CSV table of C-alpha atoms in Angstrom, one decimal:
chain,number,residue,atom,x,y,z
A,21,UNK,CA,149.6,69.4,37.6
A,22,UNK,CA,146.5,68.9,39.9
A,23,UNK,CA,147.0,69.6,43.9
A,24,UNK,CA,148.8,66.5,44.9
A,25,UNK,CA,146.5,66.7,48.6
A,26,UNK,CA,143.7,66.8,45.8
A,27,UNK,CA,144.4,64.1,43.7
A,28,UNK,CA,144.1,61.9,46.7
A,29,UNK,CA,141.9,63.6,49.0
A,30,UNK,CA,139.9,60.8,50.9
A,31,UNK,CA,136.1,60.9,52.4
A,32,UNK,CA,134.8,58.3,55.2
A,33,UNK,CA,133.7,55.2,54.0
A,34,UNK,CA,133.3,51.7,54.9
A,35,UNK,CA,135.8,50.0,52.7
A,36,UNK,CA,138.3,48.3,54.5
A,37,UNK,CA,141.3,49.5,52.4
A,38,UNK,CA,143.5,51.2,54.9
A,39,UNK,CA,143.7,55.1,54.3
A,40,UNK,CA,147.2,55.2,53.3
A,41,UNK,CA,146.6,52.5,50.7
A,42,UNK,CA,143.6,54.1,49.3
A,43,UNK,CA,145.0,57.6,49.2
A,44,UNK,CA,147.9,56.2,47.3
A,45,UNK,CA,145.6,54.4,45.0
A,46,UNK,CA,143.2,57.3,44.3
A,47,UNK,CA,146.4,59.0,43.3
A,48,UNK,CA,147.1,56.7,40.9
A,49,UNK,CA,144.1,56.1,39.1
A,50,UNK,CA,143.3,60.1,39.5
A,51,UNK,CA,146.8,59.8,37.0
A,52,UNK,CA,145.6,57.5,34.7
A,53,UNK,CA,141.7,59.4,35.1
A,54,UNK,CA,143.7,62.1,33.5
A,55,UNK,CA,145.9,60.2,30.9
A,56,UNK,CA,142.9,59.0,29.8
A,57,UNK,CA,140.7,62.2,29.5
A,58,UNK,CA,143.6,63.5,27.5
A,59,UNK,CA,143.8,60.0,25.7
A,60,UNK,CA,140.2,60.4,24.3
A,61,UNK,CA,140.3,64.2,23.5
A,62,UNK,CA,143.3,63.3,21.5
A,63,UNK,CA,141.5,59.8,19.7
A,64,UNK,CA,138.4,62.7,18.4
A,65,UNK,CA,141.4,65.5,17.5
A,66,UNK,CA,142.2,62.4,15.1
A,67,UNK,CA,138.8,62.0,14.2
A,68,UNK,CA,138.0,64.7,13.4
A,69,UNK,CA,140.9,66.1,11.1
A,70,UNK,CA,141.8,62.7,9.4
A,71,UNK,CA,142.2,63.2,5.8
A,72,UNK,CA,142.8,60.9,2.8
A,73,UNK,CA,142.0,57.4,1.1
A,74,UNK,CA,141.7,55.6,4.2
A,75,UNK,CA,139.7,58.7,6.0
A,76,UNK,CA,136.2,56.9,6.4
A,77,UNK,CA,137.9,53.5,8.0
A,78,UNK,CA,140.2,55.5,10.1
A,79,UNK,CA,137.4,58.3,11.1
A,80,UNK,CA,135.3,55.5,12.4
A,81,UNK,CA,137.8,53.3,14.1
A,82,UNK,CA,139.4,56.4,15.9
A,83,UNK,CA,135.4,56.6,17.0
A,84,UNK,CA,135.0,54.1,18.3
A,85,UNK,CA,138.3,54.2,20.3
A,86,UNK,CA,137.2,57.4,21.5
A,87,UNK,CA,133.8,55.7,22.8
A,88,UNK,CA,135.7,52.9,24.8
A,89,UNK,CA,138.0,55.3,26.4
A,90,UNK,CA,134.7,57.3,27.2
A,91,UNK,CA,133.5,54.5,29.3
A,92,UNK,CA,137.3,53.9,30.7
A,93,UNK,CA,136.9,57.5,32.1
A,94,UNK,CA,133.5,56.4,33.7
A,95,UNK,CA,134.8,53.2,35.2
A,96,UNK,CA,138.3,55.2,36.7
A,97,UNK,CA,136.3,58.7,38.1
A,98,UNK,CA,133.6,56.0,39.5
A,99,UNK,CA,136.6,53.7,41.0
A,100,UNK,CA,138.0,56.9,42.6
A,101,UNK,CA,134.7,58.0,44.6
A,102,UNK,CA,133.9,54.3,45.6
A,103,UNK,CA,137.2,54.2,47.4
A,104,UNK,CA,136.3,57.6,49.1
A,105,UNK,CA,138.2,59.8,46.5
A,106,UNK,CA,138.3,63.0,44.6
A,107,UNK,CA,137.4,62.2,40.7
A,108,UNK,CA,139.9,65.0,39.4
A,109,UNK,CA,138.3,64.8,36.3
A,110,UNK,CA,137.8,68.4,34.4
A,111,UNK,CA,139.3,68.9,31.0
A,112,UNK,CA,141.7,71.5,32.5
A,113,UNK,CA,142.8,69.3,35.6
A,114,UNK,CA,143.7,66.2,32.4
A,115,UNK,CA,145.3,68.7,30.5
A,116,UNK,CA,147.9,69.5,33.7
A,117,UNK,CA,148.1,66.1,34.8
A,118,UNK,CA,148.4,63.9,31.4
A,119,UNK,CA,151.4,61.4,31.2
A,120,UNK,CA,151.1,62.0,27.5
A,121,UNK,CA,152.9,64.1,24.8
A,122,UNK,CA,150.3,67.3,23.0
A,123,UNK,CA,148.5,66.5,20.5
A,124,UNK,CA,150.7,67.7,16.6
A,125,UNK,CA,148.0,70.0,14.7
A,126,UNK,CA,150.1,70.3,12.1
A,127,UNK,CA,149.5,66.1,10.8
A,128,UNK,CA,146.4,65.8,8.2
A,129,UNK,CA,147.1,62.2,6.6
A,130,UNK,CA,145.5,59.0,7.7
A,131,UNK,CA,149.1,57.2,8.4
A,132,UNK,CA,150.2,60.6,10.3
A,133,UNK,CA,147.5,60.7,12.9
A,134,UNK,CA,148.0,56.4,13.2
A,135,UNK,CA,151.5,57.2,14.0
A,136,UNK,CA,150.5,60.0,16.6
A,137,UNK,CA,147.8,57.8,18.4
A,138,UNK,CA,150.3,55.0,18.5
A,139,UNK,CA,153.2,57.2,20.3
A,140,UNK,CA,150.2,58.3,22.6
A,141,UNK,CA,148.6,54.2,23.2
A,142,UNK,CA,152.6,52.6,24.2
A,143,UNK,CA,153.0,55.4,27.1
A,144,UNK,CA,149.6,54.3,28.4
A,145,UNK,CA,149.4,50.8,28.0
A,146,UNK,CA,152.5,50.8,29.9
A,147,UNK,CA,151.4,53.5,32.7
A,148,UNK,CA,147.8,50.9,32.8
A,149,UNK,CA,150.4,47.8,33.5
A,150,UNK,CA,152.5,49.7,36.0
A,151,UNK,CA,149.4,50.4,37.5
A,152,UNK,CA,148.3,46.8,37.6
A,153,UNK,CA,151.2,45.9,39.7
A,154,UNK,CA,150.7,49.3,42.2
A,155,UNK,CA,147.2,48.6,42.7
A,156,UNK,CA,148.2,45.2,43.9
A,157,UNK,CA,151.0,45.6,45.5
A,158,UNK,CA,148.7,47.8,47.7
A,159,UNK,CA,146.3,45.5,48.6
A,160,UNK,CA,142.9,46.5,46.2
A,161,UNK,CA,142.7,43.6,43.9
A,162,UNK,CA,139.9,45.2,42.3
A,163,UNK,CA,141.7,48.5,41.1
A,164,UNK,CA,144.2,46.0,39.8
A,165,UNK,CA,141.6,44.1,38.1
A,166,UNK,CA,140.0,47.2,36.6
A,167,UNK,CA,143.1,48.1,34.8
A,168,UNK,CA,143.9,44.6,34.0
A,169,UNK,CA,140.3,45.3,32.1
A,170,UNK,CA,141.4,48.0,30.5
A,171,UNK,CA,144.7,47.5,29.6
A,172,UNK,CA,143.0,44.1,27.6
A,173,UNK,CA,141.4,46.6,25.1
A,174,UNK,CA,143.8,49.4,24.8
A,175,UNK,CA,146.7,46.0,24.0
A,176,UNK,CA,144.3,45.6,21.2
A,177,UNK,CA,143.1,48.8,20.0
A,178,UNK,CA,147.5,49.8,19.7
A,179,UNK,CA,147.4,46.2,17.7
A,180,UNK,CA,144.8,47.7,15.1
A,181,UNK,CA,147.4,50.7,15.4
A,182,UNK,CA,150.6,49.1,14.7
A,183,UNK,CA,149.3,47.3,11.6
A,184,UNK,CA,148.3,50.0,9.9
A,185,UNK,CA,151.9,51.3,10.7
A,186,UNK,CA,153.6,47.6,10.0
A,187,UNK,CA,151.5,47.2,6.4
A,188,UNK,CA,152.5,50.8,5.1
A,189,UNK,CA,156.1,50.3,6.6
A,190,UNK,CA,156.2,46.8,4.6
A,191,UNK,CA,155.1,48.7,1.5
A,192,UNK,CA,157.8,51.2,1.8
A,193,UNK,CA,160.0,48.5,1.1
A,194,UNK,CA,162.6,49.3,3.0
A,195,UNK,CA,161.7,47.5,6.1
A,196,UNK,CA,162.1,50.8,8.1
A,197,UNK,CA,160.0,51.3,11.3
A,198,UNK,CA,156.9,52.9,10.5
A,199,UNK,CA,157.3,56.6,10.9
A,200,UNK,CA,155.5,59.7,9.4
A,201,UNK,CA,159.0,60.0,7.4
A,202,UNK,CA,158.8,56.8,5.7
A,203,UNK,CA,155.1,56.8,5.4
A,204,UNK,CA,155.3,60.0,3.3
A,205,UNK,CA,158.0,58.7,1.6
A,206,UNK,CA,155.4,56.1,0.8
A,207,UNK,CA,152.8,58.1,-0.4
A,208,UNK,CA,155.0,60.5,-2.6
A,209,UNK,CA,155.9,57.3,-4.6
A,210,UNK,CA,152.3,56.2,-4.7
C-alpha cells in the first residue's frame, strides 16, 4: 500500500479548498489514480492474450478501453497536483494500492477475459460513485464532477461488457449468469 502521509501529501497553493478537505480528497483520487493504472494494465493484459473467433473485435474494443482509461489516469494524476497533491502514480505504487482483484493468466478465450474485465469494471464503477458522493460531500464540486465524467464512460464501456456476457449466457440456454463455467459449457457444445 502507498505511504498513507504520501498519498495525500499537500504543497501551498491558492485554491481555497481547506487543507483537511484537500488532503482527504488527494487521498481519494490517489486511490482511484491507482485502481485505474491497474485497471488499464489489466484492459492491455486482455488485449494482448485474447484468443478465439471473436479475438479481432474483442482485441480492439479492449484497446480502446485501455486508451480511455489512459486519459482517465491523466485527468486523476493532473486533479491531484492542481489541488497541491502528490500524483502517486508509478506502476509499482498502483500495484500496492489497487482496489481490484490480480489479473488470471491462466484465461485465453474471448468470453474468459470479458468475464475477467467485467469482475474488475463493477468494483470500480462503484469505488468512481462512492467517490462522487466523497468528493462532494467535501466541498470540491469539481473532483465530484470529474468522476461523475468518468464514471459516464466506464457505466458504458461494463454495458458493452455485460452483453457480451448476457448474449453467450442466453445462448447457453440455461438462463444462468454468465460465468467462464457456463460460457465453456457453451463453447464445448458449439
Amino acid at each position: 500500500m502507498t505511504d498513507n502521509k504520501l498519498a495525500s501529501r499537500l504543497y501551498p497553493t491558492r485554491i481555497d479548498i481547506p487543507a483537511d478537505a484537500r488532503s482527504k480528497i488527494v487521498a481519494i483520487l490517489n486511490q482511484t489514480l491507482a485502481a485505474t493504472s491497474d485497471l488499464k494494465s489489466q484492459t492491455k493484459q486482455a488485449h494482448w492474450n485474447v484468443k478465439g473467433t471473436d479475438f479481432y473485435q474483442l482485441h480492439e474494443l479492449f484497446d480502446e478501453i485501455a486508451g480511455e482509461l489512459e486519459e482517465f489516469i491523466d485527468l486523476v494524476a493532473e486533479r491531484i497536483t492542481a489541488l497541491g497533491g502528490y500524483a502517486c502514480g508509478t506502476v509499482r505504487m498502483a500495484a500496492a494500492s489497487s482496489i481490484l482483484p490480480e489479473y488470471p493468466t491462466e484465461i485465453i478465450a474471448g468470453m474468459e477475459h470479458v468475464t475477467a474485465l467485467a469482475d474488475r469494471f463493477g468494483p470500480y464503477a462503484k469505488h468512481l460513485r462512492e467517490a462522487i458522493d466523497k468528493t462532494n460531500d467535501l466541498g470540491d464540486a469539481d473532483t465530484a464532477d470529474l468522476y461523475t465524467e468518468v464514471s459516464r464512460t466506464i457505466d458504458k464501456r461494463l454495458w458493452f461488457l455485460d452483453a457480451h456476457l448476457q448474449a453467450a449466457a442466453n445462448n447457453s440456454g440455461n438462463g444462468a449468469p454468465a460465468t467462464a463455467q457456463n460460457l465453456d459449457r457453451t463453447a464445448a457444445r458449439v
